[in-house]
């Protein structure tokens, strides 16, 4: 085999390897339940370091969706669950609605929907004004059950600050809680 023929064979082998890697990455992405698009946020630790949780000061919500994917200029929060489901659980829908709200408040872009990925299937949940109103009502109901929740975040207790799940990312944490 002369030099040009060897280069052609090498090119074909590299092309086949690139195609196989592409197909494997698509199959892996399908398993995660993520839509095609650019991954902007991940709380799983598998893809990237999460800088800080999303926060909505108006409603007092904070949270970390499993993923946020940008699909054609639209932000889509994705929540991954470890069980099977024939229908999405109401609590999971409200959790996803909270993530939609947090993404909207943080980015200024309202997600039209979010995804809940169970082991056996993925549900697309529309983020409608009705769902947002239900979320707001639920947040108000929860706050009315616990009078401490109506207070601003407390940073007077080192113990509470240290045990908070957001202490590592909080810009208001107590110095001794680090």
CSV table of N, CA and C in Angstrom, one decimal:
chain,number,residue,atom,x,y,z
A,1,UNK,N,0.8,-1.2,0.0
A,1,UNK,CA,0.0,0.0,0.0
A,1,UNK,C,0.9,1.2,0.0
A,2,UNK,N,0.6,2.2,-0.9
A,2,UNK,CA,1.4,3.4,-0.9
A,2,UNK,C,0.8,4.4,0.0
A,3,UNK,N,1.5,5.5,0.1
A,3,UNK,CA,1.2,6.6,1.1
A,3,UNK,C,-0.2,7.1,0.9
A,4,UNK,N,-0.7,7.5,-0.3
A,4,UNK,CA,-2.0,8.1,-0.4
A,4,UNK,C,-3.1,7.0,0.0
A,5,UNK,N,-2.9,5.8,-0.4
A,5,UNK,CA,-3.9,4.7,0.0
A,5,UNK,C,-4.0,4.5,1.5
A,6,UNK,N,-2.8,4.6,2.2
A,6,UNK,CA,-2.8,4.5,3.6
A,6,UNK,C,-3.6,5.6,4.3
A,7,UNK,N,-3.4,6.8,3.8
A,7,UNK,CA,-4.1,8.0,4.3
A,7,UNK,C,-5.6,7.8,4.1
A,8,UNK,N,-6.0,7.3,3.0
A,8,UNK,CA,-7.5,7.1,2.8
A,8,UNK,C,-8.0,6.1,3.7
A,9,UNK,N,-7.3,5.0,4.0
A,9,UNK,CA,-7.8,3.9,4.9
A,9,UNK,C,-7.8,4.5,6.3
A,10,UNK,N,-6.8,5.3,6.7
A,10,UNK,CA,-6.8,5.9,8.0
A,10,UNK,C,-8.0,6.9,8.2
A,11,UNK,N,-8.3,7.6,7.1
A,11,UNK,CA,-9.4,8.6,7.1
A,11,UNK,C,-10.7,7.8,7.3
A,12,UNK,N,-10.9,6.7,6.6
A,12,UNK,CA,-12.1,5.9,6.7
A,12,UNK,C,-12.3,5.4,8.1
A,13,UNK,N,-11.2,4.9,8.7
A,13,UNK,CA,-11.2,4.3,10.1
A,13,UNK,C,-11.6,5.4,11.0
A,14,UNK,N,-11.0,6.6,10.9
A,14,UNK,CA,-11.3,7.7,11.8
A,14,UNK,C,-12.8,8.1,11.7
A,15,UNK,N,-13.3,8.1,10.4
A,15,UNK,CA,-14.7,8.5,10.2
A,15,UNK,C,-15.6,7.5,10.8
A,16,UNK,N,-15.3,6.2,10.7
A,16,UNK,CA,-16.1,5.2,11.4
A,16,UNK,C,-16.1,5.3,12.9
A,17,UNK,N,-14.9,5.6,13.5
A,17,UNK,CA,-14.8,5.8,14.9
A,17,UNK,C,-15.6,7.0,15.4
A,18,UNK,N,-15.5,8.1,14.6
A,18,UNK,CA,-16.3,9.3,15.0
A,18,UNK,C,-17.8,9.1,14.9
A,19,UNK,N,-18.2,8.3,13.9
A,19,UNK,CA,-19.6,8.0,13.8
A,19,UNK,C,-20.1,7.1,15.0
A,20,UNK,N,-19.3,6.2,15.4
A,20,UNK,CA,-19.6,5.3,16.5
A,20,UNK,C,-19.7,6.1,17.8
A,21,UNK,N,-18.7,7.0,18.0
A,21,UNK,CA,-18.7,7.9,19.2
A,21,UNK,C,-20.0,8.8,19.2
A,22,UNK,N,-20.4,9.3,18.1
A,22,UNK,CA,-21.6,10.1,18.0
A,22,UNK,C,-22.8,9.3,18.3
A,23,UNK,N,-22.9,8.1,17.8
A,23,UNK,CA,-24.1,7.3,18.1
A,23,UNK,C,-24.2,6.9,19.6
A,24,UNK,N,-23.0,6.6,20.1
A,24,UNK,CA,-23.0,6.2,21.6
A,24,UNK,C,-23.4,7.4,22.4
A,25,UNK,N,-22.9,8.6,22.1
A,25,UNK,CA,-23.3,9.8,22.8
A,25,UNK,C,-24.8,10.1,22.7
A,26,UNK,N,-25.4,9.9,21.6
A,26,UNK,CA,-26.8,10.1,21.4
A,26,UNK,C,-27.6,9.1,22.2
A,27,UNK,N,-27.1,7.9,22.3
A,27,UNK,CA,-27.8,6.8,23.1
A,27,UNK,C,-27.7,7.2,24.5
A,28,UNK,N,-26.6,7.6,25.0
A,28,UNK,CA,-26.4,8.0,26.4
A,28,UNK,C,-27.2,9.2,26.7
A,29,UNK,N,-27.4,10.2,25.9
A,29,UNK,CA,-28.2,11.3,26.1
A,29,UNK,C,-29.7,10.9,26.2
A,30,UNK,N,-30.1,10.0,25.3
A,30,UNK,CA,-31.5,9.5,25.4
A,30,UNK,C,-31.8,8.9,26.7
A,31,UNK,N,-30.8,8.1,27.3
A,31,UNK,CA,-31.0,7.5,28.6
A,31,UNK,C,-31.3,8.5,29.7
A,32,UNK,N,-30.6,9.7,29.6
A,32,UNK,CA,-30.8,10.7,30.6
A,32,UNK,C,-32.1,11.4,30.5
A,33,UNK,N,-32.8,11.3,29.4
A,33,UNK,CA,-34.1,12.0,29.2
A,33,UNK,C,-33.9,13.4,28.8
A,34,UNK,N,-32.7,13.8,28.5
A,34,UNK,CA,-32.5,15.2,28.1
A,34,UNK,C,-32.8,15.4,26.7
A,35,UNK,N,-33.5,16.5,26.4
A,35,UNK,CA,-33.8,16.8,25.0
A,35,UNK,C,-32.5,17.3,24.2
A,36,UNK,N,-32.5,17.2,22.9
A,36,UNK,CA,-31.4,17.7,22.1
A,36,UNK,C,-31.2,19.2,22.4
A,37,UNK,N,-30.1,19.7,22.7
A,37,UNK,CA,-29.8,21.1,23.0
A,37,UNK,C,-28.6,21.3,23.8
A,38,UNK,N,-28.3,22.5,24.2
A,38,UNK,CA,-27.1,22.8,25.0
A,38,UNK,C,-27.4,22.7,26.4
A,39,UNK,N,-26.6,21.9,27.1
A,39,UNK,CA,-26.8,21.8,28.6
A,39,UNK,C,-26.2,23.0,29.3
A,40,UNK,N,-27.1,23.7,30.0
A,40,UNK,CA,-26.7,25.0,30.7
A,40,UNK,C,-26.5,24.8,32.2
A,41,UNK,N,-27.1,23.7,32.8
A,41,UNK,CA,-27.1,23.6,34.2
A,41,UNK,C,-27.2,22.1,34.6
A,42,UNK,N,-26.5,21.7,35.5
A,42,UNK,CA,-26.6,20.3,36.0
A,42,UNK,C,-26.3,20.3,37.5
A,43,UNK,N,-27.2,19.6,38.2
A,43,UNK,CA,-27.0,19.4,39.7
A,43,UNK,C,-26.6,18.0,40.0
A,44,UNK,N,-26.3,17.2,39.0
A,44,UNK,CA,-26.0,15.8,39.3
A,44,UNK,C,-24.5,15.6,39.6
A,45,UNK,N,-23.7,16.6,39.3
A,45,UNK,CA,-22.2,16.5,39.5
A,45,UNK,C,-21.5,15.7,38.4
A,46,UNK,N,-22.3,15.1,37.5
A,46,UNK,CA,-21.7,14.3,36.5
A,46,UNK,C,-21.3,15.1,35.3
A,47,UNK,N,-21.9,16.2,35.0
A,47,UNK,CA,-21.6,17.0,33.8
A,47,UNK,C,-20.8,18.2,34.1
A,48,UNK,N,-21.1,19.0,35.1
A,48,UNK,CA,-20.4,20.2,35.4
A,48,UNK,C,-20.6,20.6,36.9
A,49,UNK,N,-19.8,21.5,37.4
A,49,UNK,CA,-20.0,22.0,38.8
A,49,UNK,C,-21.1,23.0,38.8
A,50,UNK,N,-22.0,22.9,39.7
A,50,UNK,CA,-23.1,23.8,39.8
A,50,UNK,C,-22.6,25.0,40.7
A,51,UNK,N,-22.7,26.2,40.1
A,51,UNK,CA,-22.2,27.4,40.8
A,51,UNK,C,-23.0,27.7,42.1
A,52,UNK,N,-24.4,27.8,41.9
A,52,UNK,CA,-25.2,28.1,43.0
A,52,UNK,C,-26.7,27.8,42.7
A,53,UNK,N,-27.5,27.6,43.7
A,53,UNK,CA,-28.9,27.3,43.4
A,53,UNK,C,-29.7,28.5,42.8
A,54,UNK,N,-30.7,28.2,42.1
A,54,UNK,CA,-31.6,29.3,41.6
A,54,UNK,C,-32.4,29.8,42.8
A,55,UNK,N,-32.7,31.1,42.8
A,55,UNK,CA,-33.4,31.7,43.9
A,55,UNK,C,-34.4,32.8,43.4
A,56,UNK,N,-35.6,32.7,44.0
A,56,UNK,CA,-36.6,33.7,43.7
A,56,UNK,C,-36.9,34.4,45.0
A,57,UNK,N,-36.5,35.7,45.1
A,57,UNK,CA,-36.7,36.4,46.4
A,57,UNK,C,-38.1,36.8,46.6
A,58,UNK,N,-38.9,37.0,45.5
A,58,UNK,CA,-40.3,37.3,45.7
A,58,UNK,C,-41.1,36.2,46.4
A,59,UNK,N,-40.9,35.0,46.0
A,59,UNK,CA,-41.7,33.9,46.5
A,59,UNK,C,-40.9,33.1,47.6
A,60,UNK,N,-39.6,33.5,47.8
A,60,UNK,CA,-38.8,32.8,48.7
A,60,UNK,C,-38.4,31.4,48.4
A,61,UNK,N,-38.4,31.1,47.1
A,61,UNK,CA,-38.1,29.7,46.6
A,61,UNK,C,-36.6,29.6,46.2
A,62,UNK,N,-36.0,28.5,46.5
A,62,UNK,CA,-34.7,28.2,46.1
A,62,UNK,C,-34.6,26.7,45.6
A,63,UNK,N,-33.8,26.4,44.6
A,63,UNK,CA,-33.8,25.0,44.2
A,63,UNK,C,-32.7,24.8,43.1
A,64,UNK,N,-32.5,23.5,42.9
A,64,UNK,CA,-31.5,23.1,41.9
A,64,UNK,C,-32.1,22.0,41.1
A,65,UNK,N,-32.6,22.4,39.9
A,65,UNK,CA,-33.1,21.4,39.0
A,65,UNK,C,-32.0,20.4,38.6
A,66,UNK,N,-32.3,19.2,38.2
A,66,UNK,CA,-31.3,18.3,37.8
A,66,UNK,C,-30.5,18.8,36.6
A,67,UNK,N,-31.3,19.3,35.6
A,67,UNK,CA,-30.7,19.8,34.4
A,67,UNK,C,-31.6,21.0,33.9
A,68,UNK,N,-30.9,21.9,33.2
A,68,UNK,CA,-31.6,22.9,32.4
A,68,UNK,C,-30.9,22.9,31.0
A,69,UNK,N,-31.7,22.7,30.0
A,69,UNK,CA,-31.2,22.5,28.6
A,69,UNK,C,-31.8,23.6,27.8
A,70,UNK,N,-31.0,24.3,27.0
A,70,UNK,CA,-31.5,25.3,26.0
A,70,UNK,C,-31.7,24.6,24.7
A,71,UNK,N,-33.0,24.6,24.3
A,71,UNK,CA,-33.4,24.0,23.0
A,71,UNK,C,-34.0,25.1,22.1
A,72,UNK,N,-33.3,25.5,21.1
A,72,UNK,CA,-33.7,26.5,20.1
A,72,UNK,C,-34.1,27.8,20.9
A,73,UNK,N,-33.3,28.2,21.8
A,73,UNK,CA,-33.6,29.5,22.5
A,73,UNK,C,-34.6,29.4,23.6
A,74,UNK,N,-35.1,28.2,23.9
A,74,UNK,CA,-36.0,27.9,25.0
A,74,UNK,C,-35.3,27.2,26.1
A,75,UNK,N,-35.5,27.6,27.4
A,75,UNK,CA,-34.9,26.9,28.5
A,75,UNK,C,-35.9,25.8,29.0
A,76,UNK,N,-35.4,24.6,29.2
A,76,UNK,CA,-36.2,23.5,29.6
A,76,UNK,C,-35.6,22.9,30.9
A,77,UNK,N,-36.3,23.0,32.1
A,77,UNK,CA,-35.8,22.3,33.2
A,77,UNK,C,-36.2,20.8,33.1
A,78,UNK,N,-35.3,20.0,33.6
A,78,UNK,CA,-35.5,18.5,33.6
A,78,UNK,C,-35.3,18.0,35.0
A,79,UNK,N,-36.2,17.2,35.5
A,79,UNK,CA,-36.1,16.6,36.8
A,79,UNK,C,-36.1,15.1,36.6
A,80,UNK,N,-35.1,14.4,37.1
A,80,UNK,CA,-34.9,13.0,37.0
A,80,UNK,C,-35.3,12.3,38.2
A,81,UNK,N,-36.1,11.3,38.1
A,81,UNK,CA,-36.6,10.5,39.2
A,81,UNK,C,-36.1,9.0,39.1
A,82,UNK,N,-35.9,8.4,40.2
A,82,UNK,CA,-35.3,7.0,40.1
A,82,UNK,C,-36.3,5.9,40.1
A,83,UNK,N,-37.6,6.2,40.0
A,83,UNK,CA,-38.6,5.2,40.0
A,83,UNK,C,-39.4,5.2,38.7
A,84,UNK,N,-40.3,4.2,38.5
A,84,UNK,CA,-41.1,4.1,37.4
A,84,UNK,C,-42.4,4.8,37.7
A,85,UNK,N,-43.1,5.2,36.6
A,85,UNK,CA,-44.4,5.9,36.8
A,85,UNK,C,-45.3,5.8,35.6
A,86,UNK,N,-46.5,5.5,35.7
A,86,UNK,CA,-47.5,5.5,34.6
A,86,UNK,C,-48.0,6.9,34.4
A,87,UNK,N,-48.0,7.7,35.4
A,87,UNK,CA,-48.4,9.1,35.4
A,87,UNK,C,-47.5,9.9,36.3
A,88,UNK,N,-47.2,11.2,36.0
A,88,UNK,CA,-46.3,11.9,36.9
A,88,UNK,C,-47.0,12.2,38.2
A,89,UNK,N,-46.3,12.1,39.3
A,89,UNK,CA,-46.9,12.4,40.6
A,89,UNK,C,-47.1,13.9,40.7
A,90,UNK,N,-48.2,14.3,41.5
A,90,UNK,CA,-48.5,15.7,41.7
A,90,UNK,C,-47.4,16.4,42.3
A,91,UNK,N,-46.7,15.8,43.3
A,91,UNK,CA,-45.6,16.5,44.0
A,91,UNK,C,-44.4,16.7,43.0
A,92,UNK,N,-44.2,15.8,42.1
A,92,UNK,CA,-43.2,16.0,41.1
A,92,UNK,C,-43.5,17.1,40.1
A,93,UNK,N,-44.8,17.2,39.8
A,93,UNK,CA,-45.2,18.3,38.9
A,93,UNK,C,-45.0,19.6,39.5
A,94,UNK,N,-45.4,19.7,40.8
A,94,UNK,CA,-45.2,21.0,41.6
A,94,UNK,C,-43.7,21.3,41.7
A,95,UNK,N,-42.9,20.3,41.9
A,95,UNK,CA,-41.4,20.5,42.0
A,95,UNK,C,-40.9,21.0,40.7
A,96,UNK,N,-41.4,20.5,39.6
A,96,UNK,CA,-40.9,20.9,38.2
A,96,UNK,C,-41.5,22.3,38.0
A,97,UNK,N,-42.7,22.6,38.4
A,97,UNK,CA,-43.3,24.0,38.3
A,97,UNK,C,-42.4,25.0,39.0
A,98,UNK,N,-41.9,24.6,40.2
A,98,UNK,CA,-41.0,25.5,41.0
A,98,UNK,C,-39.8,25.7,40.2
A,99,UNK,N,-39.2,24.7,39.6
A,99,UNK,CA,-38.0,24.9,38.8
A,99,UNK,C,-38.3,25.8,37.6
A,100,UNK,N,-39.4,25.6,36.9
A,100,UNK,CA,-39.8,26.5,35.8
A,100,UNK,C,-39.9,28.0,36.3
A,101,UNK,N,-40.5,28.2,37.5
A,101,UNK,CA,-40.6,29.5,38.0
A,101,UNK,C,-39.1,30.1,38.3
A,102,UNK,N,-38.3,29.3,38.9
A,102,UNK,CA,-36.9,29.7,39.2
A,102,UNK,C,-36.1,30.0,38.0
A,103,UNK,N,-36.3,29.2,36.9
A,103,UNK,CA,-35.6,29.5,35.7
A,103,UNK,C,-36.1,30.8,35.1
A,104,UNK,N,-37.4,31.0,35.1
A,104,UNK,CA,-38.0,32.2,34.6
A,104,UNK,C,-37.5,33.5,35.3
A,105,UNK,N,-37.5,33.4,36.7
A,105,UNK,CA,-37.1,34.6,37.5
A,105,UNK,C,-35.6,34.8,37.3
A,106,UNK,N,-34.8,33.8,37.2
A,106,UNK,CA,-33.4,33.9,37.1
A,106,UNK,C,-32.9,34.4,35.7
A,107,UNK,N,-33.6,33.8,34.7
A,107,UNK,CA,-33.1,34.1,33.3
A,107,UNK,C,-33.9,35.2,32.6
A,108,UNK,N,-35.1,35.4,33.0
A,108,UNK,CA,-36.0,36.3,32.3
A,108,UNK,C,-36.8,35.6,31.2
A,109,UNK,N,-36.4,34.3,30.9
A,109,UNK,CA,-37.1,33.5,29.9
A,109,UNK,C,-38.0,32.5,30.5
A,110,UNK,N,-39.3,32.6,30.1
A,110,UNK,CA,-40.3,31.7,30.7
A,110,UNK,C,-40.3,30.3,30.0
A,111,UNK,N,-40.0,29.2,30.7
A,111,UNK,CA,-40.0,27.9,30.0
A,111,UNK,C,-41.4,27.6,29.6
A,112,UNK,N,-41.7,27.1,28.4
A,112,UNK,CA,-43.0,26.7,28.0
A,112,UNK,C,-43.4,25.4,28.7
A,113,UNK,N,-42.4,24.6,29.0
A,113,UNK,CA,-42.6,23.3,29.6
A,113,UNK,C,-41.4,22.8,30.3
A,114,UNK,N,-41.5,21.8,31.1
A,114,UNK,CA,-40.4,21.1,31.7
A,114,UNK,C,-40.6,19.6,31.5
A,115,UNK,N,-39.5,18.8,31.9
A,115,UNK,CA,-39.6,17.4,31.7
A,115,UNK,C,-39.4,16.7,33.0
A,116,UNK,N,-40.2,15.6,33.3
A,116,UNK,CA,-39.9,14.7,34.4
A,116,UNK,C,-39.5,13.4,33.8
A,117,UNK,N,-38.3,12.9,34.1
A,117,UNK,CA,-37.8,11.7,33.5
A,117,UNK,C,-37.9,10.6,34.6
A,118,UNK,N,-38.7,9.6,34.4
A,118,UNK,CA,-38.7,8.4,35.3
A,118,UNK,C,-37.9,7.3,34.6
A,119,UNK,N,-37.7,6.2,35.3
A,119,UNK,CA,-36.9,5.1,34.7
A,119,UNK,C,-37.6,4.6,33.4
A,120,UNK,N,-38.9,4.6,33.4
A,120,UNK,CA,-39.6,4.0,32.2
A,120,UNK,C,-40.1,4.9,31.2
A,121,UNK,N,-40.2,6.2,31.5
A,121,UNK,CA,-40.7,7.2,30.5
A,121,UNK,C,-40.4,8.6,30.9
A,122,UNK,N,-40.6,9.5,30.0
A,122,UNK,CA,-40.5,11.0,30.2
A,122,UNK,C,-41.8,11.7,30.0
A,123,UNK,N,-42.1,12.6,30.9
A,123,UNK,CA,-43.4,13.3,30.8
A,123,UNK,C,-43.0,14.8,30.5
A,124,UNK,N,-43.7,15.4,29.5
A,124,UNK,CA,-43.5,16.8,29.2
A,124,UNK,C,-44.7,17.5,29.9
A,125,UNK,N,-44.4,18.4,30.8
A,125,UNK,CA,-45.4,19.1,31.6
A,125,UNK,C,-45.4,20.6,31.2
A,126,UNK,N,-46.5,21.0,30.6
A,126,UNK,CA,-46.6,22.4,30.2
A,126,UNK,C,-46.6,23.4,31.4
A,127,UNK,N,-45.8,24.4,31.3
A,127,UNK,CA,-45.8,25.4,32.4
A,127,UNK,C,-46.8,26.5,32.0
A,128,UNK,N,-48.0,26.3,32.4
A,128,UNK,CA,-49.1,27.2,32.0
A,128,UNK,C,-49.3,28.2,33.2
A,129,UNK,N,-50.0,29.3,32.9
A,129,UNK,CA,-50.4,30.2,33.9
A,129,UNK,C,-51.2,29.6,35.1
A,130,UNK,N,-52.0,28.6,34.7
A,130,UNK,CA,-52.8,27.9,35.7
A,130,UNK,C,-51.9,27.1,36.6
A,131,UNK,N,-50.9,26.4,36.1
A,131,UNK,CA,-49.9,25.6,36.9
A,131,UNK,C,-49.1,26.6,37.8
A,132,UNK,N,-48.7,27.7,37.2
A,132,UNK,CA,-48.0,28.7,38.0
A,132,UNK,C,-48.8,29.2,39.2
A,133,UNK,N,-50.1,29.5,38.9
A,133,UNK,CA,-51.0,29.9,40.0
A,133,UNK,C,-51.2,28.9,41.0
A,134,UNK,N,-51.3,27.6,40.6
A,134,UNK,CA,-51.4,26.5,41.6
A,134,UNK,C,-50.1,26.4,42.5
A,135,UNK,N,-49.0,26.6,41.9
A,135,UNK,CA,-47.7,26.7,42.6
A,135,UNK,C,-47.7,27.8,43.6
A,136,UNK,N,-48.1,29.0,43.2
A,136,UNK,CA,-48.1,30.1,44.1
A,136,UNK,C,-49.1,29.9,45.2
A,137,UNK,N,-50.2,29.3,45.0
A,137,UNK,CA,-51.2,28.9,46.0
A,137,UNK,C,-50.5,27.9,47.0
A,138,UNK,N,-49.9,26.9,46.5
A,138,UNK,CA,-49.2,25.9,47.3
A,138,UNK,C,-48.1,26.5,48.2
A,139,UNK,N,-47.3,27.4,47.6
A,139,UNK,CA,-46.3,28.1,48.4
A,139,UNK,C,-46.9,28.9,49.5
A,140,UNK,N,-48.0,29.6,49.2
A,140,UNK,CA,-48.7,30.4,50.3
A,140,UNK,C,-49.3,29.5,51.3
A,141,UNK,N,-49.8,28.3,50.9
A,141,UNK,CA,-50.4,27.4,51.9
A,141,UNK,C,-49.3,26.8,52.8
A,142,UNK,N,-48.2,26.4,52.2
A,142,UNK,CA,-47.1,25.9,53.0
A,142,UNK,C,-46.6,26.9,54.0
A,143,UNK,N,-46.4,28.2,53.5
A,143,UNK,CA,-45.9,29.2,54.4
A,143,UNK,C,-46.9,29.5,55.5
A,144,UNK,N,-48.2,29.4,55.3
A,144,UNK,CA,-49.2,29.6,56.3
A,144,UNK,C,-49.2,28.5,57.4
A,145,UNK,N,-48.7,27.3,57.1
A,145,UNK,CA,-48.6,26.2,58.0
A,145,UNK,C,-47.4,26.4,59.0
A,146,UNK,N,-46.3,27.1,58.5
A,146,UNK,CA,-45.1,27.3,59.3
A,146,UNK,C,-44.8,28.8,59.4
A,147,UNK,N,-45.1,29.4,60.5
A,147,UNK,CA,-44.9,30.8,60.6
A,147,UNK,C,-43.4,31.2,60.5
A,148,UNK,N,-42.5,30.4,60.7
A,148,UNK,CA,-41.1,30.7,60.6
A,148,UNK,C,-40.7,30.9,59.1
A,149,UNK,N,-41.5,30.3,58.2
A,149,UNK,CA,-41.2,30.4,56.8
A,149,UNK,C,-41.5,31.7,56.2
A,150,UNK,N,-42.3,32.5,56.9
A,150,UNK,CA,-42.6,33.9,56.4
A,150,UNK,C,-41.5,34.9,56.7
A,151,UNK,N,-40.6,34.4,57.6
A,151,UNK,CA,-39.4,35.3,57.9
A,151,UNK,C,-38.4,35.3,56.8
A,152,UNK,N,-37.6,36.3,56.7
A,152,UNK,CA,-36.5,36.3,55.8
A,152,UNK,C,-35.6,35.2,56.2
A,153,UNK,N,-34.7,34.7,55.3
A,153,UNK,CA,-33.8,33.6,55.6
A,153,UNK,C,-33.0,34.0,56.9
A,154,UNK,N,-32.9,33.1,57.8
A,154,UNK,CA,-32.2,33.4,59.0
A,154,UNK,C,-30.7,33.1,58.9
A,155,UNK,N,-30.0,34.1,59.2
A,155,UNK,CA,-28.5,33.9,59.2
A,155,UNK,C,-27.9,34.3,60.6
A,156,UNK,N,-28.8,34.1,61.6
A,156,UNK,CA,-28.4,34.4,63.0
A,156,UNK,C,-27.9,33.1,63.7
A,157,UNK,N,-28.2,31.9,63.2
A,157,UNK,CA,-27.8,30.7,63.9
A,157,UNK,C,-26.7,30.0,63.1
A,158,UNK,N,-25.6,29.9,63.7
A,158,UNK,CA,-24.5,29.1,63.0
A,158,UNK,C,-24.9,27.7,62.7
A,159,UNK,N,-25.6,27.1,63.7
A,159,UNK,CA,-26.0,25.7,63.5
A,159,UNK,C,-26.9,25.6,62.3
A,160,UNK,N,-28.0,26.4,62.2
A,160,UNK,CA,-28.9,26.3,61.1
A,160,UNK,C,-28.2,26.6,59.7
A,161,UNK,N,-27.3,27.6,59.8
A,161,UNK,CA,-26.5,27.9,58.6
A,161,UNK,C,-25.7,26.8,58.1
A,162,UNK,N,-25.0,26.2,59.1
A,162,UNK,CA,-24.1,25.1,58.8
A,162,UNK,C,-24.8,23.8,58.2
A,163,UNK,N,-26.0,23.6,58.7
A,163,UNK,CA,-26.8,22.4,58.3
A,163,UNK,C,-27.6,22.7,57.1
A,164,UNK,N,-27.7,23.9,56.6
A,164,UNK,CA,-28.5,24.2,55.4
A,164,UNK,C,-27.9,23.6,54.1
A,165,UNK,N,-28.7,23.0,53.3
A,165,UNK,CA,-28.2,22.4,52.1
A,165,UNK,C,-27.6,23.3,51.1
A,166,UNK,N,-27.8,24.6,51.3
A,166,UNK,CA,-27.3,25.6,50.3
A,166,UNK,C,-26.1,26.4,50.9
A,167,UNK,N,-25.6,26.0,52.1
A,167,UNK,CA,-24.6,26.8,52.8
A,167,UNK,C,-23.3,26.9,51.9
A,168,UNK,N,-23.0,25.9,51.2
A,168,UNK,CA,-21.8,26.0,50.4
A,168,UNK,C,-21.9,27.0,49.3
A,169,UNK,N,-23.1,27.2,48.8
A,169,UNK,CA,-23.2,28.2,47.6
A,169,UNK,C,-23.8,29.5,48.1
A,170,UNK,N,-24.1,29.7,49.3
A,170,UNK,CA,-24.8,30.9,49.8
A,170,UNK,C,-23.8,32.1,50.0
A,171,UNK,N,-24.2,33.2,49.4
A,171,UNK,CA,-23.4,34.4,49.5
A,171,UNK,C,-23.6,35.1,50.8
A,172,UNK,N,-24.6,34.7,51.6
A,172,UNK,CA,-25.0,35.3,52.9
A,172,UNK,C,-24.6,34.4,54.1
A,173,UNK,N,-23.9,33.3,53.8
A,173,UNK,CA,-23.6,32.3,54.9
A,173,UNK,C,-22.8,33.0,55.9
A,174,UNK,N,-22.9,32.5,57.2
A,174,UNK,CA,-22.1,33.0,58.3
A,174,UNK,C,-20.6,32.5,58.1
A,175,UNK,N,-19.7,33.4,58.3
A,175,UNK,CA,-18.3,33.0,58.1
A,175,UNK,C,-17.9,31.7,58.8
A,176,UNK,N,-18.4,31.5,60.0
A,176,UNK,CA,-18.1,30.3,60.8
A,176,UNK,C,-18.7,29.0,60.2
A,177,UNK,N,-19.7,29.2,59.3
A,177,UNK,CA,-20.4,28.0,58.7
A,177,UNK,C,-19.7,27.4,57.6
A,178,UNK,N,-18.6,28.0,57.1
A,178,UNK,CA,-17.9,27.5,55.9
A,178,UNK,C,-17.2,26.3,56.3
